[in-house]
Amino acid sequence: MRRLCDRRQVLKGSALVAAGAAVSGTMRGGTAIAQMPHLEPLHDTRFTLVTTTEASPWQNATVFGSTFAWDMLNLNVDPSQTRPVNRKIEGFGACFNELGWTSLSALAEPDREKVLRELFDPQVGARLTYCRMPIGTNDFATEAYSYDETDGDFDLKHFSIEHDRQTLIPFIHAAQRHQPKLRLGASPWTPPSWMKRNHFYAEAKAYPGMTNNGIREDQVGHEGEDMFIQEPRYFDAYAHYFGRFIDAYQAEGIRVGMVMPQNEFNSAQNFPSCTWTAEGLARFLEALGPEMQKRNVEVFFGTDERGNPKLVETVMADKDAARFIKGVGIQWAGKNALPAIAREFPGLIIFQSEQECGDGQNTWSYTGYCWQLRLSSLF
């Protein structure tokens, strides 16, 4: 029987393996390592793989043949349950993160511009056209923050994107210089802490080998519960929070054309996160939808990282919420719900909203696996 894992399980397993390696000096055991398929070198001079770490930058690495068989993150798609569809590819992209910009800022300006050109220029390189960004903090932020941490500020008098002027805003502006038609979608990793029942940005303790995040036992969250306070005034304030975010970025010359209500709403993480039930999300979408409609911003369901199509079905069964949903963001184990979602809701746009970052080995085989994930969203 194959085991399917989400990102939290992969990260936890990797942390345990790393912690063990720090003690023993070897990388032994661990689900993430043990389940990797046997790799064969690919002797093809057309391909070059360069990897980099803090200790060993820009190293030529061996290119391995593609296996597409990492059992730990198996793509369970039954060809007999799919049908040919004419789906338009909206674009390819990545995610703007604070640590991405601090890393690029460490380069000399000519080198930084070369990297950005390779990523965004329409004529060369990756030619990225549709990127994701966080609404406030995420797991690649310089610190935990939101745009309004003043407790009980339902009128959002203290709302400010000032924090983003140091990182996310210049990062996106730099990308826009190379790709003026860049499109953006956004989702929060956590609401302002005062809107959550635990009044804390995270919902799980740090994994072994990681820095203690300071969460108390009574603040830990769990899958299947609404950590966001389920009261109308909180829904309304949070919907207005989204609206203020859209407006503030628009004033900076950055148009955000799509939002999702929560990143990985099933996962209580040791980094910024917020668990919701599908029913709780539906209640919030009833408030969020009109605010986004005023601004001509699309609303997607997600991001969904569980292989259970009933999560989408529950929200779509709520007519007051469903009328605002234009698409769905799928990542990690959520891919296993793709065939059912595509059959039941053929009108929804489907995004692979996040890459599976895996074990960090940067092998060619894993590159091939991730390419298959992109193709799966066309089902």
Coordinates of C-alpha atoms in Angstrom, one line a residue:
M1 CA 0.0 0.0 0.0
R2 CA 1.4 3.4 -1.0
R3 CA 1.5 6.1 1.5
L4 CA 0.4 9.6 0.5
C5 CA 1.9 12.5 2.4
D6 CA 1.3 16.2 2.6
R7 CA 3.9 19.0 3.0
R8 CA 3.8 18.9 6.8
Q9 CA 4.6 15.2 6.9
V10 CA 7.4 15.7 4.4
L11 CA 8.9 18.6 6.3
K12 CA 8.6 16.8 9.6
G13 CA 10.2 13.7 8.2
S14 CA 13.0 15.7 6.7
A15 CA 13.6 17.6 10.0
L16 CA 13.8 14.3 11.8
V17 CA 16.3 13.0 9.3
A18 CA 18.3 16.1 9.4
A19 CA 18.3 16.1 13.2
G20 CA 19.5 12.5 13.2
A21 CA 22.2 13.3 10.7
A22 CA 23.5 16.1 12.9
V23 CA 24.0 13.6 15.7
S24 CA 25.3 10.6 13.8
G25 CA 27.0 12.4 10.9
T26 CA 25.1 10.3 8.3
M27 CA 21.8 10.5 6.5
R28 CA 20.1 7.2 7.5
G29 CA 16.5 6.1 7.5
G30 CA 13.6 8.6 7.2
T31 CA 10.6 8.3 5.0
A32 CA 11.6 11.0 2.6
I33 CA 14.9 9.4 1.8
A34 CA 13.9 5.7 1.9
Q35 CA 11.1 6.1 -0.6
M36 CA 13.1 7.8 -3.3
P37 CA 13.4 5.5 -6.4
H38 CA 16.8 4.2 -7.6
L39 CA 18.2 6.8 -10.0
E40 CA 20.3 6.2 -13.1
P41 CA 22.7 8.8 -14.5
L42 CA 21.5 10.4 -17.7
H43 CA 24.4 10.6 -20.1
D44 CA 23.2 13.4 -22.3
T45 CA 25.4 16.4 -23.0
R46 CA 22.4 18.6 -23.8
F47 CA 21.5 18.8 -20.1
T48 CA 23.4 20.6 -17.4
L49 CA 22.3 20.7 -13.7
V50 CA 23.8 23.3 -11.4
T51 CA 23.0 23.3 -7.7
T52 CA 23.9 25.7 -4.9
T53 CA 23.9 25.7 -1.1
E54 CA 25.3 28.2 1.4
A55 CA 28.4 26.1 1.8
S56 CA 28.8 25.0 -1.8
P57 CA 27.5 27.5 -4.4
W58 CA 27.1 26.8 -8.1
Q59 CA 28.2 23.2 -8.3
N60 CA 27.8 21.0 -11.3
A61 CA 25.7 18.0 -10.4
T62 CA 24.9 14.7 -12.0
V63 CA 21.8 14.6 -14.2
F64 CA 19.7 11.5 -13.5
G65 CA 17.0 10.0 -15.7
S66 CA 13.3 10.7 -14.9
T67 CA 11.4 8.1 -12.9
F68 CA 8.2 9.9 -11.9
A69 CA 7.8 7.3 -9.2
W70 CA 8.3 9.0 -5.9
D71 CA 5.8 6.8 -4.0
M72 CA 5.7 9.3 -1.1
L73 CA 3.9 11.8 -3.3
N74 CA 2.3 9.5 -5.9
L75 CA -0.1 11.0 -8.4
N76 CA -3.1 8.7 -8.3
V77 CA -4.8 9.5 -11.5
D78 CA -6.8 6.8 -13.2
P79 CA -6.7 7.4 -17.0
S80 CA -10.1 5.7 -17.4
Q81 CA -11.6 8.4 -15.1
T82 CA -10.4 11.3 -17.1
R83 CA -11.5 12.8 -20.4
P84 CA -10.0 15.0 -23.0
V85 CA -10.7 18.7 -22.3
N86 CA -9.7 21.9 -24.0
R87 CA -8.2 23.7 -21.0
K88 CA -6.3 27.0 -21.6
I89 CA -3.0 27.2 -19.8
E90 CA -3.2 30.5 -17.9
G91 CA 0.6 30.7 -17.5
F92 CA 3.6 29.5 -15.5
G93 CA 4.9 31.2 -12.4
A94 CA 6.4 31.0 -9.0
C95 CA 5.8 32.8 -5.6
F96 CA 7.1 36.1 -4.5
N97 CA 8.6 35.7 -1.0
E98 CA 10.5 38.0 1.3
L99 CA 13.5 35.7 1.6
G100 CA 13.6 35.5 -2.2
W101 CA 14.2 39.2 -2.4
T102 CA 16.7 39.3 0.4
S103 CA 18.7 36.6 -1.4
L104 CA 18.6 38.4 -4.7
S105 CA 19.6 41.6 -2.9
A106 CA 22.8 40.0 -1.8
L107 CA 23.8 39.9 -5.5
A108 CA 25.4 42.8 -7.4
E109 CA 22.8 44.7 -9.3
P110 CA 24.0 43.4 -12.8
D111 CA 23.8 39.8 -11.6
R112 CA 20.4 40.3 -9.9
E113 CA 19.0 41.8 -13.2
K114 CA 20.4 38.8 -15.1
V115 CA 18.5 36.4 -12.8
L116 CA 15.3 38.5 -13.1
R117 CA 15.6 38.6 -16.8
E118 CA 16.0 34.8 -17.0
L119 CA 12.8 34.4 -14.8
F120 CA 10.5 37.0 -16.3
D121 CA 11.6 38.4 -19.7
P122 CA 9.1 37.2 -22.4
Q123 CA 11.9 36.4 -24.8
V124 CA 14.3 34.3 -22.7
G125 CA 14.5 31.8 -19.9
A126 CA 11.5 30.7 -17.9
R127 CA 9.2 33.5 -19.1
L128 CA 7.1 33.5 -16.0
T129 CA 3.8 35.3 -16.4
Y130 CA 1.5 34.4 -13.5
C131 CA 2.8 34.4 -10.0
R132 CA 1.5 34.0 -6.5
M133 CA 2.2 36.2 -3.5
P134 CA 1.4 36.1 0.2
I135 CA -1.1 38.4 1.9
G136 CA 1.2 39.3 4.8
T137 CA 3.6 36.9 6.3
N138 CA 4.3 33.3 5.1
D139 CA 6.9 30.6 5.7
F140 CA 9.5 32.4 3.7
A141 CA 9.0 35.8 5.4
T142 CA 11.6 37.7 7.4
E143 CA 9.3 37.6 10.4
A144 CA 5.7 36.9 11.4
Y145 CA 3.6 39.9 10.7
S146 CA 0.2 41.1 9.3
Y147 CA -1.1 44.4 8.0
D148 CA -3.0 45.1 11.2
E149 CA -1.9 43.6 14.5
T150 CA -4.0 46.1 16.6
D151 CA -6.3 43.9 18.7
G152 CA -10.0 44.6 17.9
D153 CA -9.3 47.0 15.1
F154 CA -12.5 46.0 13.2
D155 CA -12.4 49.3 11.3
L156 CA -8.8 48.6 10.2
K157 CA -7.7 52.1 11.2
H158 CA -4.1 50.8 11.7
F159 CA -3.9 48.8 8.4
S160 CA -0.6 49.3 6.6
I161 CA 1.5 47.5 4.0
E162 CA 4.6 49.4 5.2
H163 CA 6.4 46.2 6.0
D164 CA 6.2 45.1 2.3
R165 CA 7.9 48.2 1.0
Q166 CA 11.3 46.6 2.0
T167 CA 10.8 43.3 0.2
L168 CA 7.7 42.2 -1.7
I169 CA 6.9 45.5 -3.4
P170 CA 10.4 46.1 -4.8
F171 CA 10.6 42.4 -5.7
I172 CA 7.4 42.6 -7.8
H173 CA 8.4 45.9 -9.3
A174 CA 11.7 44.4 -10.4
A175 CA 9.8 41.6 -12.0
Q176 CA 7.4 43.9 -13.7
R177 CA 10.3 45.8 -15.4
H178 CA 11.0 42.6 -17.3
Q179 CA 7.4 41.4 -17.6
P180 CA 5.0 44.4 -17.6
K181 CA 2.0 42.0 -18.2
L182 CA 2.8 40.0 -15.1
R183 CA -0.4 38.6 -13.5
L184 CA -0.7 38.0 -9.7
G185 CA -2.8 35.8 -7.4
A186 CA -2.6 36.1 -3.6
S187 CA -3.5 34.1 -0.5
P188 CA -2.8 34.6 3.3
W189 CA -0.9 32.1 5.4
T190 CA -2.5 33.5 8.5
P191 CA -5.0 36.3 9.3
P192 CA -4.0 39.0 11.8
S193 CA -3.5 37.1 15.1
W194 CA -6.3 38.8 16.9
M195 CA -8.8 37.3 14.4
K196 CA -7.8 33.8 15.4
R197 CA -8.9 31.8 18.4
N198 CA -5.3 31.2 19.6
H199 CA -4.1 34.8 19.0
F200 CA -0.9 33.4 17.5
Y201 CA 0.5 33.2 14.0
A202 CA 1.4 29.5 14.0
E203 CA -0.6 26.4 15.0
A204 CA 2.0 23.8 15.7
K205 CA 5.2 23.4 17.7
A206 CA 8.6 23.5 15.9
Y207 CA 9.8 20.2 14.6
P208 CA 13.0 18.6 16.1
G209 CA 16.1 20.6 15.1
M210 CA 14.1 23.8 14.4
T211 CA 14.0 27.0 16.5
N212 CA 11.2 27.1 19.1
N213 CA 8.5 29.3 17.7
G214 CA 7.1 30.1 21.2
I215 CA 3.6 28.6 20.8
R216 CA 1.9 27.4 24.0
E217 CA 0.2 24.0 24.2
D218 CA -3.2 25.6 24.5
Q219 CA -2.6 27.5 21.2
V220 CA -2.0 24.5 19.1
G221 CA -4.5 24.0 16.3
H222 CA -5.8 20.9 14.6
E223 CA -7.1 19.8 11.2
G224 CA -10.9 20.0 10.9
E225 CA -11.4 22.9 13.2
D226 CA -12.0 26.6 12.5
M227 CA -9.2 28.6 14.1
F228 CA -10.6 31.8 12.6
I229 CA -13.2 33.3 14.9
Q230 CA -16.6 32.4 13.3
E231 CA -18.4 35.6 13.9
P232 CA -19.9 38.0 11.3
R233 CA -17.9 41.0 12.5
Y234 CA -14.7 39.1 12.1
F235 CA -15.7 37.8 8.6
D236 CA -16.6 41.4 7.6
A237 CA -13.4 42.8 8.9
Y238 CA -11.3 40.1 7.2
A239 CA -13.1 40.6 3.9
H240 CA -12.3 44.4 4.2
Y241 CA -8.7 43.5 5.1
F242 CA -8.5 41.7 1.7
G243 CA -10.0 44.7 0.0
R244 CA -7.5 47.1 1.7
F245 CA -4.7 44.8 0.5
I246 CA -5.9 44.9 -3.1
D247 CA -6.3 48.7 -3.0
A248 CA -2.9 49.4 -1.3
Y249 CA -1.1 47.3 -3.8
Q250 CA -3.0 48.9 -6.7
A251 CA -1.8 52.2 -5.5
E252 CA 1.8 50.9 -5.8
G253 CA 1.1 50.0 -9.5
I254 CA 0.7 46.3 -8.7
R255 CA -2.6 44.7 -9.8
V256 CA -3.7 41.5 -7.9
G257 CA -6.3 39.8 -10.0
M258 CA -7.1 36.8 -7.9
V259 CA -7.2 35.7 -4.3
M260 CA -7.6 32.5 -2.4
P261 CA -9.0 32.7 1.2
Q262 CA -6.3 30.6 2.9
N263 CA -3.1 28.7 2.2
E264 CA -3.4 25.0 3.1
F265 CA -6.5 25.4 5.3
N266 CA -6.3 21.9 6.6
S267 CA -2.7 22.1 8.0
A268 CA -1.8 23.4 11.4
Q269 CA 1.8 24.3 10.8
N270 CA 4.8 25.5 12.9
F271 CA 5.0 28.5 10.6
P272 CA 2.2 31.0 9.8
S273 CA -1.0 29.0 9.2
C274 CA -4.7 28.9 10.0
T275 CA -7.0 25.8 9.9
W276 CA -10.5 26.1 8.6
T277 CA -13.3 23.7 7.9
A278 CA -14.9 23.7 4.5
E279 CA -18.0 25.0 6.1
G280 CA -16.1 27.8 7.8
L281 CA -14.5 28.8 4.5
A282 CA -17.9 28.9 2.8
R283 CA -19.1 31.3 5.5
F284 CA -16.1 33.6 4.9
L285 CA -16.5 33.4 1.2
E286 CA -19.9 34.9 1.4
A287 CA -18.3 38.0 2.9
L288 CA -15.1 38.0 0.8
G289 CA -16.9 37.5 -2.6
P290 CA -18.7 40.9 -2.7
E291 CA -15.6 42.8 -1.6
M292 CA -13.6 41.2 -4.4
Q293 CA -16.4 41.6 -6.9
K294 CA -16.3 45.4 -6.3
R295 CA -12.7 45.4 -7.4
N296 CA -13.1 42.9 -10.3
V297 CA -10.8 40.4 -8.5
E298 CA -11.5 36.7 -9.0
V299 CA -11.9 34.3 -6.0
F300 CA -10.5 30.8 -6.1
F301 CA -11.2 28.0 -3.6
G302 CA -8.0 27.0 -1.8
T303 CA -5.3 26.3 -1.5
D304 CA -6.4 22.7 -1.2
E305 CA -3.8 20.2 -0.1
R306 CA -6.0 17.2 0.6
G307 CA -7.0 14.5 -1.8
N308 CA -10.7 14.7 -0.7
P309 CA -13.0 16.2 -3.3
K310 CA -15.7 16.6 -0.7
L311 CA -13.9 19.7 0.6
V312 CA -14.6 21.5 -2.7
E313 CA -18.1 19.9 -3.0
T314 CA -19.0 21.3 0.4
V315 CA -18.2 24.9 -0.5
M316 CA -19.8 24.6 -4.0
A317 CA -23.0 23.3 -2.4
D318 CA -23.3 26.6 -0.6
K319 CA -24.9 28.7 -3.4
D320 CA -24.1 32.0 -1.6
A321 CA -20.4 31.1 -1.6
A322 CA -20.2 29.1 -4.9
R323 CA -21.4 32.0 -7.0
F324 CA -18.1 33.8 -6.4
I325 CA -15.7 30.9 -7.0
K326 CA -14.0 30.9 -10.4
G327 CA -11.4 28.3 -9.8
V328 CA -9.5 26.1 -7.4
G329 CA -5.9 26.0 -6.2
I330 CA -4.5 22.5 -5.8
Q331 CA -1.2 21.6 -4.2
W332 CA 0.5 18.6 -2.6
A333 CA -1.8 15.7 -1.9
G334 CA -4.7 17.7 -3.3
K335 CA -3.7 16.4 -6.7
N336 CA -5.5 13.2 -5.9
A337 CA -8.8 15.1 -5.9
L338 CA -8.2 16.5 -9.4
P339 CA -10.1 13.9 -11.4
A340 CA -13.3 14.2 -9.3
I341 CA -13.1 18.0 -9.3
A342 CA -12.6 18.2 -13.0
R343 CA -15.6 15.9 -13.6
E344 CA -17.9 17.6 -11.2
F345 CA -17.0 21.2 -11.8
P346 CA -15.7 21.5 -15.4
G347 CA -16.2 25.2 -15.4
L348 CA -13.6 25.8 -12.6
I349 CA -10.1 26.9 -13.6
I350 CA -7.6 24.6 -12.0
F351 CA -4.2 25.9 -10.8
Q352 CA -1.3 23.9 -9.4
S353 CA -0.8 26.6 -6.8
E354 CA 2.4 25.4 -5.2
Q355 CA 5.3 23.2 -6.1
E356 CA 6.2 20.2 -4.0
C357 CA 9.5 21.2 -2.6
G358 CA 10.3 17.7 -1.6
D359 CA 13.6 16.8 0.1
G360 CA 15.7 19.5 -1.5
Q361 CA 18.0 17.1 -3.4
N362 CA 17.4 19.0 -6.7
T363 CA 17.7 15.9 -8.8
W364 CA 16.7 15.8 -12.4
S365 CA 14.4 12.9 -11.6
Y366 CA 12.4 15.1 -9.2
T367 CA 12.4 17.9 -11.8
G368 CA 10.6 15.4 -14.1
Y369 CA 8.2 14.4 -11.4
C370 CA 7.3 18.1 -10.8
W371 CA 6.7 18.6 -14.6
Q372 CA 4.2 15.8 -14.5
L373 CA 2.4 17.6 -11.7
R374 CA 2.0 20.6 -13.9
L375 CA 0.5 18.4 -16.6
S376 CA -1.9 16.9 -14.2
S377 CA -3.7 20.2 -13.8
L378 CA -4.9 19.8 -17.4
F379 CA -7.1 16.8 -16.5

